[in-house]
Amino acid sequence: MSAPAQADRAAVQIAARYNVRTVHVQFVGVMYNDKQEVGGGSGLLIGDSLVLTNSHVIGREENYKSFEVNARLGSRNANPIKVTAVHRDDARDLALLELSQSAGNSGGASRCPMPVIDDSQQAPMGTQLYLLGYPLDLDLSISSGLISNQTSPNGRWQTNTVMNVGNSGGPAFNEFGALLGIAVGGIVKWNEADVFGVNFIIPATVITASPLYSMIAAIPQPSVCWTKWVETTISFENWTKLNSTHVQTQANAGVKIPEILSGAIHTLLPEDRRLIVNVPVSQLVDPKLIERAYTVDKTKDDHPVVFAEHSADYAETFPAEPGYRITGCTWHVETANGASNIGCAINGGGAEVRFTYKLTSGPAVDRYRGWLGATVNVSQTLAK
């Protein structure tokens, strides 16, 4: 396969895999002269409810008399999720945004794990780089280039990848889908001359050194997507010895390889009969049993009855992973008020779990809320 064809396929894989984790970030602030200011950029969903971006993407709260930040997953036209807190590391131009609700059910969780390169030697000068983000007033876009050098000020890496207003905070990946860092900006003028192709990313090596990284590291499994990059090479001859299902791609139609690879970034090298993946060999055979945990966070704050309580039923559905069937469901309640009738049912012969509950809010004259914060644990076994 030619180098351009490999690059094109890598771009398609990365765009498909990480589109639901790339976030359009927007802030709206009303200044003290009552004029409205709108700004924003791009970001990356880390886990279920934290978005990594640049600090400069979000205006300073103290400059506005009212201030609101919203995040939209995948498409800038998606429904907004309110940001409830902004944690900043201004020295490194980094920020973590807390979402008001879990984004785990958006499809993003299925894109985990996200391999991360936190060693500069694994991404030397000349490494292919792909950038996802929302340039100008456009929807999610991908651009590509190379790492030009790793010796720029503040630990940043230079790249010739095209960046425009709106790209700031967007994730940058190598050709195998491993996270290299996030976009931060570039130089457009130098001694009155126009400058092109001198842009920068904040590499993961800088992000892991930030005080904000403690929040990423504290995300519980399996919600966290940040995992160390491991490059493993497997020969074609060994594939048929692994317990797996068929995975169809242009290069290996009908070849038996582990099902886990259908959800992992991998690059096929048919000319020398090799496959490069981002998981250790020990993980390549499908585990017979897996556990998944989902967060439920729901508040009932309407009060439709004046002098009486009001109740409503709610349900959350969690599907089985591809190639598995659900065999068990348990839950743990972290916080609750007016919550009852909590239950979990396995439907479709193990195809999905339906978690149900009832919330009760107070009368209009009292206005107390009902809420439930819980973790639903789903056990799955490999389907035969």
PDB file of N, CA and C in Angstrom, residues 291-338:
ATOM      1  N   GLU A 291     -16.477  -6.444  32.819  1.00  0.00           N
ATOM      2  CA  GLU A 291     -17.354  -5.627  33.650  1.00  0.00           C
ATOM      3  C   GLU A 291     -17.363  -4.212  33.085  1.00  0.00           C
ATOM      4  N   ARG A 292     -18.533  -3.611  33.062  1.00  0.00           N
ATOM      5  CA  ARG A 292     -18.662  -2.223  32.646  1.00  0.00           C
ATOM      6  C   ARG A 292     -19.434  -1.459  33.717  1.00  0.00           C
ATOM      7  N   ALA A 293     -19.044  -0.215  33.956  1.00  0.00           N
ATOM      8  CA  ALA A 293     -19.719   0.621  34.943  1.00  0.00           C
ATOM      9  C   ALA A 293     -20.247   1.872  34.255  1.00  0.00           C
ATOM     10  N   TYR A 294     -21.489   2.226  34.551  1.00  0.00           N
ATOM     11  CA  TYR A 294     -22.126   3.392  33.953  1.00  0.00           C
ATOM     12  C   TYR A 294     -22.628   4.311  35.058  1.00  0.00           C
ATOM     13  N   THR A 295     -22.539   5.609  34.818  1.00  0.00           N
ATOM     14  CA  THR A 295     -22.984   6.607  35.795  1.00  0.00           C
ATOM     15  C   THR A 295     -24.391   7.080  35.464  1.00  0.00           C
ATOM     16  N   VAL A 296     -25.256   7.087  36.468  1.00  0.00           N
ATOM     17  CA  VAL A 296     -26.605   7.634  36.333  1.00  0.00           C
ATOM     18  C   VAL A 296     -26.694   8.864  37.231  1.00  0.00           C
ATOM     19  N   ASP A 297     -27.044   9.985  36.656  1.00  0.00           N
ATOM     20  CA  ASP A 297     -27.145  11.239  37.409  1.00  0.00           C
ATOM     21  C   ASP A 297     -28.384  11.988  36.913  1.00  0.00           C
ATOM     22  N   LYS A 298     -29.456  11.931  37.669  1.00  0.00           N
ATOM     23  CA  LYS A 298     -30.720  12.495  37.223  1.00  0.00           C
ATOM     24  C   LYS A 298     -31.372  13.293  38.349  1.00  0.00           C
ATOM     25  N   THR A 299     -31.898  14.467  38.011  1.00  0.00           N
ATOM     26  CA  THR A 299     -32.597  15.319  38.978  1.00  0.00           C
ATOM     27  C   THR A 299     -33.988  15.645  38.459  1.00  0.00           C
ATOM     28  N   LYS A 300     -34.973  15.516  39.305  1.00  0.00           N
ATOM     29  CA  LYS A 300     -36.355  15.924  38.985  1.00  0.00           C
ATOM     30  C   LYS A 300     -36.630  17.220  39.732  1.00  0.00           C
ATOM     31  N   ASP A 301     -36.635  18.316  38.993  1.00  0.00           N
ATOM     32  CA  ASP A 301     -36.822  19.605  39.652  1.00  0.00           C
ATOM     33  C   ASP A 301     -38.068  20.348  39.181  1.00  0.00           C
ATOM     34  N   ASP A 302     -39.013  19.609  38.545  1.00  0.00           N
ATOM     35  CA  ASP A 302     -40.290  20.240  38.209  1.00  0.00           C
ATOM     36  C   ASP A 302     -41.286  19.994  39.355  1.00  0.00           C
ATOM     37  N   HIS A 303     -42.295  20.849  39.463  1.00  0.00           N
ATOM     38  CA  HIS A 303     -43.270  20.788  40.565  1.00  0.00           C
ATOM     39  C   HIS A 303     -44.662  21.078  40.001  1.00  0.00           C
ATOM     40  N   PRO A 304     -45.226  20.131  39.255  1.00  0.00           N
ATOM     41  CA  PRO A 304     -46.486  20.393  38.536  1.00  0.00           C
ATOM     42  C   PRO A 304     -47.726  20.444  39.425  1.00  0.00           C
ATOM     43  N   VAL A 305     -47.640  19.974  40.678  1.00  0.00           N
ATOM     44  CA  VAL A 305     -48.808  19.974  41.566  1.00  0.00           C
ATOM     45  C   VAL A 305     -48.576  20.987  42.685  1.00  0.00           C
ATOM     46  N   VAL A 306     -49.579  21.797  42.983  1.00  0.00           N
ATOM     47  CA  VAL A 306     -49.409  22.896  43.936  1.00  0.00           C
ATOM     48  C   VAL A 306     -49.212  22.385  45.357  1.00  0.00           C
ATOM     49  N   PHE A 307     -50.089  21.457  45.802  1.00  0.00           N
ATOM     50  CA  PHE A 307     -50.081  21.065  47.210  1.00  0.00           C
ATOM     51  C   PHE A 307     -49.725  19.588  47.430  1.00  0.00           C
ATOM     52  N   ALA A 308     -49.193  18.934  46.428  1.00  0.00           N
ATOM     53  CA  ALA A 308     -48.881  17.511  46.597  1.00  0.00           C
ATOM     54  C   ALA A 308     -47.576  17.171  45.879  1.00  0.00           C
ATOM     55  N   GLU A 309     -46.970  16.073  46.311  1.00  0.00           N
ATOM     56  CA  GLU A 309     -45.775  15.597  45.632  1.00  0.00           C
ATOM     57  C   GLU A 309     -46.127  15.099  44.232  1.00  0.00           C
ATOM     58  N   HIS A 310     -45.091  14.993  43.398  1.00  0.00           N
ATOM     59  CA  HIS A 310     -45.293  14.483  42.044  1.00  0.00           C
ATOM     60  C   HIS A 310     -44.170  13.503  41.722  1.00  0.00           C
ATOM     61  N   SER A 311     -44.505  12.343  41.154  1.00  0.00           N
ATOM     62  CA  SER A 311     -43.526  11.308  40.833  1.00  0.00           C
ATOM     63  C   SER A 311     -43.502  11.031  39.335  1.00  0.00           C
ATOM     64  N   ALA A 312     -42.344  10.575  38.866  1.00  0.00           N
ATOM     65  CA  ALA A 312     -42.188  10.202  37.458  1.00  0.00           C
ATOM     66  C   ALA A 312     -41.218   9.031  37.370  1.00  0.00           C
ATOM     67  N   ASP A 313     -41.448   8.175  36.380  1.00  0.00           N
ATOM     68  CA  ASP A 313     -40.595   7.010  36.164  1.00  0.00           C
ATOM     69  C   ASP A 313     -39.521   7.328  35.122  1.00  0.00           C
ATOM     70  N   TYR A 314     -38.332   6.778  35.326  1.00  0.00           N
ATOM     71  CA  TYR A 314     -37.207   7.011  34.427  1.00  0.00           C
ATOM     72  C   TYR A 314     -36.544   5.675  34.085  1.00  0.00           C
ATOM     73  N   ALA A 315     -35.847   5.666  32.949  1.00  0.00           N
ATOM     74  CA  ALA A 315     -35.152   4.449  32.525  1.00  0.00           C
ATOM     75  C   ALA A 315     -33.891   4.808  31.747  1.00  0.00           C
ATOM     76  N   GLU A 316     -32.835   4.039  31.978  1.00  0.00           N
ATOM     77  CA  GLU A 316     -31.579   4.164  31.235  1.00  0.00           C
ATOM     78  C   GLU A 316     -31.268   2.795  30.622  1.00  0.00           C
ATOM     79  N   THR A 317     -30.858   2.774  29.354  1.00  0.00           N
ATOM     80  CA  THR A 317     -30.565   1.519  28.668  1.00  0.00           C
ATOM     81  C   THR A 317     -29.086   1.448  28.323  1.00  0.00           C
ATOM     82  N   PHE A 318     -28.457   0.304  28.663  1.00  0.00           N
ATOM     83  CA  PHE A 318     -27.039   0.108  28.399  1.00  0.00           C
ATOM     84  C   PHE A 318     -26.874  -1.177  27.574  1.00  0.00           C
ATOM     85  N   PRO A 319     -26.363  -1.070  26.333  1.00  0.00           N
ATOM     86  CA  PRO A 319     -26.230  -2.256  25.476  1.00  0.00           C
ATOM     87  C   PRO A 319     -24.992  -3.079  25.818  1.00  0.00           C
ATOM     88  N   ALA A 320     -25.019  -4.340  25.432  1.00  0.00           N
ATOM     89  CA  ALA A 320     -23.858  -5.210  25.590  1.00  0.00           C
ATOM     90  C   ALA A 320     -22.773  -4.797  24.608  1.00  0.00           C
ATOM     91  N   GLU A 321     -21.526  -5.059  24.973  1.00  0.00           N
ATOM     92  CA  GLU A 321     -20.420  -4.819  24.055  1.00  0.00           C
ATOM     93  C   GLU A 321     -20.531  -5.782  22.872  1.00  0.00           C
ATOM     94  N   PRO A 322     -20.038  -5.400  21.692  1.00  0.00           N
ATOM     95  CA  PRO A 322     -20.083  -6.310  20.541  1.00  0.00           C
ATOM     96  C   PRO A 322     -19.418  -7.651  20.858  1.00  0.00           C
ATOM     97  N   GLY A 323     -20.119  -8.741  20.559  1.00  0.00           N
ATOM     98  CA  GLY A 323     -19.578 -10.065  20.801  1.00  0.00           C
ATOM     99  C   GLY A 323     -19.820 -10.600  22.196  1.00  0.00           C
ATOM    100  N   TYR A 324     -20.541  -9.840  23.037  1.00  0.00           N
ATOM    101  CA  TYR A 324     -20.811 -10.254  24.419  1.00  0.00           C
ATOM    102  C   TYR A 324     -22.311 -10.242  24.694  1.00  0.00           C
ATOM    103  N   ARG A 325     -22.703 -10.942  25.756  1.00  0.00           N
ATOM    104  CA  ARG A 325     -24.079 -10.861  26.242  1.00  0.00           C
ATOM    105  C   ARG A 325     -24.042 -10.570  27.741  1.00  0.00           C
ATOM    106  N   ILE A 326     -25.029  -9.830  28.191  1.00  0.00           N
ATOM    107  CA  ILE A 326     -25.080  -9.396  29.585  1.00  0.00           C
ATOM    108  C   ILE A 326     -25.629 -10.519  30.457  1.00  0.00           C
ATOM    109  N   THR A 327     -24.955 -10.766  31.573  1.00  0.00           N
ATOM    110  CA  THR A 327     -25.364 -11.843  32.482  1.00  0.00           C
ATOM    111  C   THR A 327     -25.725 -11.343  33.876  1.00  0.00           C
ATOM    112  N   GLY A 328     -25.392 -10.103  34.192  1.00  0.00           N
ATOM    113  CA  GLY A 328     -25.700  -9.609  35.531  1.00  0.00           C
ATOM    114  C   GLY A 328     -25.696  -8.100  35.582  1.00  0.00           C
ATOM    115  N   CYS A 329     -26.441  -7.564  36.558  1.00  0.00           N
ATOM    116  CA  CYS A 329     -26.525  -6.119  36.727  1.00  0.00           C
ATOM    117  C   CYS A 329     -26.712  -5.801  38.208  1.00  0.00           C
ATOM    118  N   THR A 330     -25.855  -4.967  38.747  1.00  0.00           N
ATOM    119  CA  THR A 330     -25.992  -4.480  40.116  1.00  0.00           C
ATOM    120  C   THR A 330     -25.832  -2.969  40.098  1.00  0.00           C
ATOM    121  N   TRP A 331     -26.177  -2.325  41.186  1.00  0.00           N
ATOM    122  CA  TRP A 331     -26.039  -0.879  41.244  1.00  0.00           C
ATOM    123  C   TRP A 331     -25.651  -0.441  42.647  1.00  0.00           C
ATOM    124  N   HIS A 332     -25.022   0.719  42.687  1.00  0.00           N
ATOM    125  CA  HIS A 332     -24.644   1.324  43.963  1.00  0.00           C
ATOM    126  C   HIS A 332     -25.111   2.771  43.955  1.00  0.00           C
ATOM    127  N   VAL A 333     -25.895   3.142  44.950  1.00  0.00           N
ATOM    128  CA  VAL A 333     -26.426   4.506  45.048  1.00  0.00           C
ATOM    129  C   VAL A 333     -25.446   5.369  45.836  1.00  0.00           C
ATOM    130  N   GLU A 334     -24.938   6.417  45.191  1.00  0.00           N
ATOM    131  CA  GLU A 334     -24.035   7.339  45.884  1.00  0.00           C
ATOM    132  C   GLU A 334     -24.815   8.440  46.617  1.00  0.00           C
ATOM    133  N   THR A 335     -25.853   8.954  45.984  1.00  0.00           N
ATOM    134  CA  THR A 335     -26.655  10.014  46.583  1.00  0.00           C
ATOM    135  C   THR A 335     -28.071   9.936  46.030  1.00  0.00           C
ATOM    136  N   ALA A 336     -29.054  10.190  46.892  1.00  0.00           N
ATOM    137  CA  ALA A 336     -30.446  10.077  46.441  1.00  0.00           C
ATOM    138  C   ALA A 336     -31.353  10.901  47.339  1.00  0.00           C
ATOM    139  N   ASN A 337     -32.456  11.343  46.748  1.00  0.00           N
ATOM    140  CA  ASN A 337     -33.525  11.998  47.500  1.00  0.00           C
ATOM    141  C   ASN A 337     -34.823  11.757  46.739  1.00  0.00           C
ATOM    142  N   GLY A 338     -35.797  11.195  47.411  1.00  0.00           N
ATOM    143  CA  GLY A 338     -37.064  10.909  46.747  1.00  0.00           C
ATOM    144  C   GLY A 338     -36.932   9.892  45.636  1.00  0.00           C
TER     145      GLY A 338
END
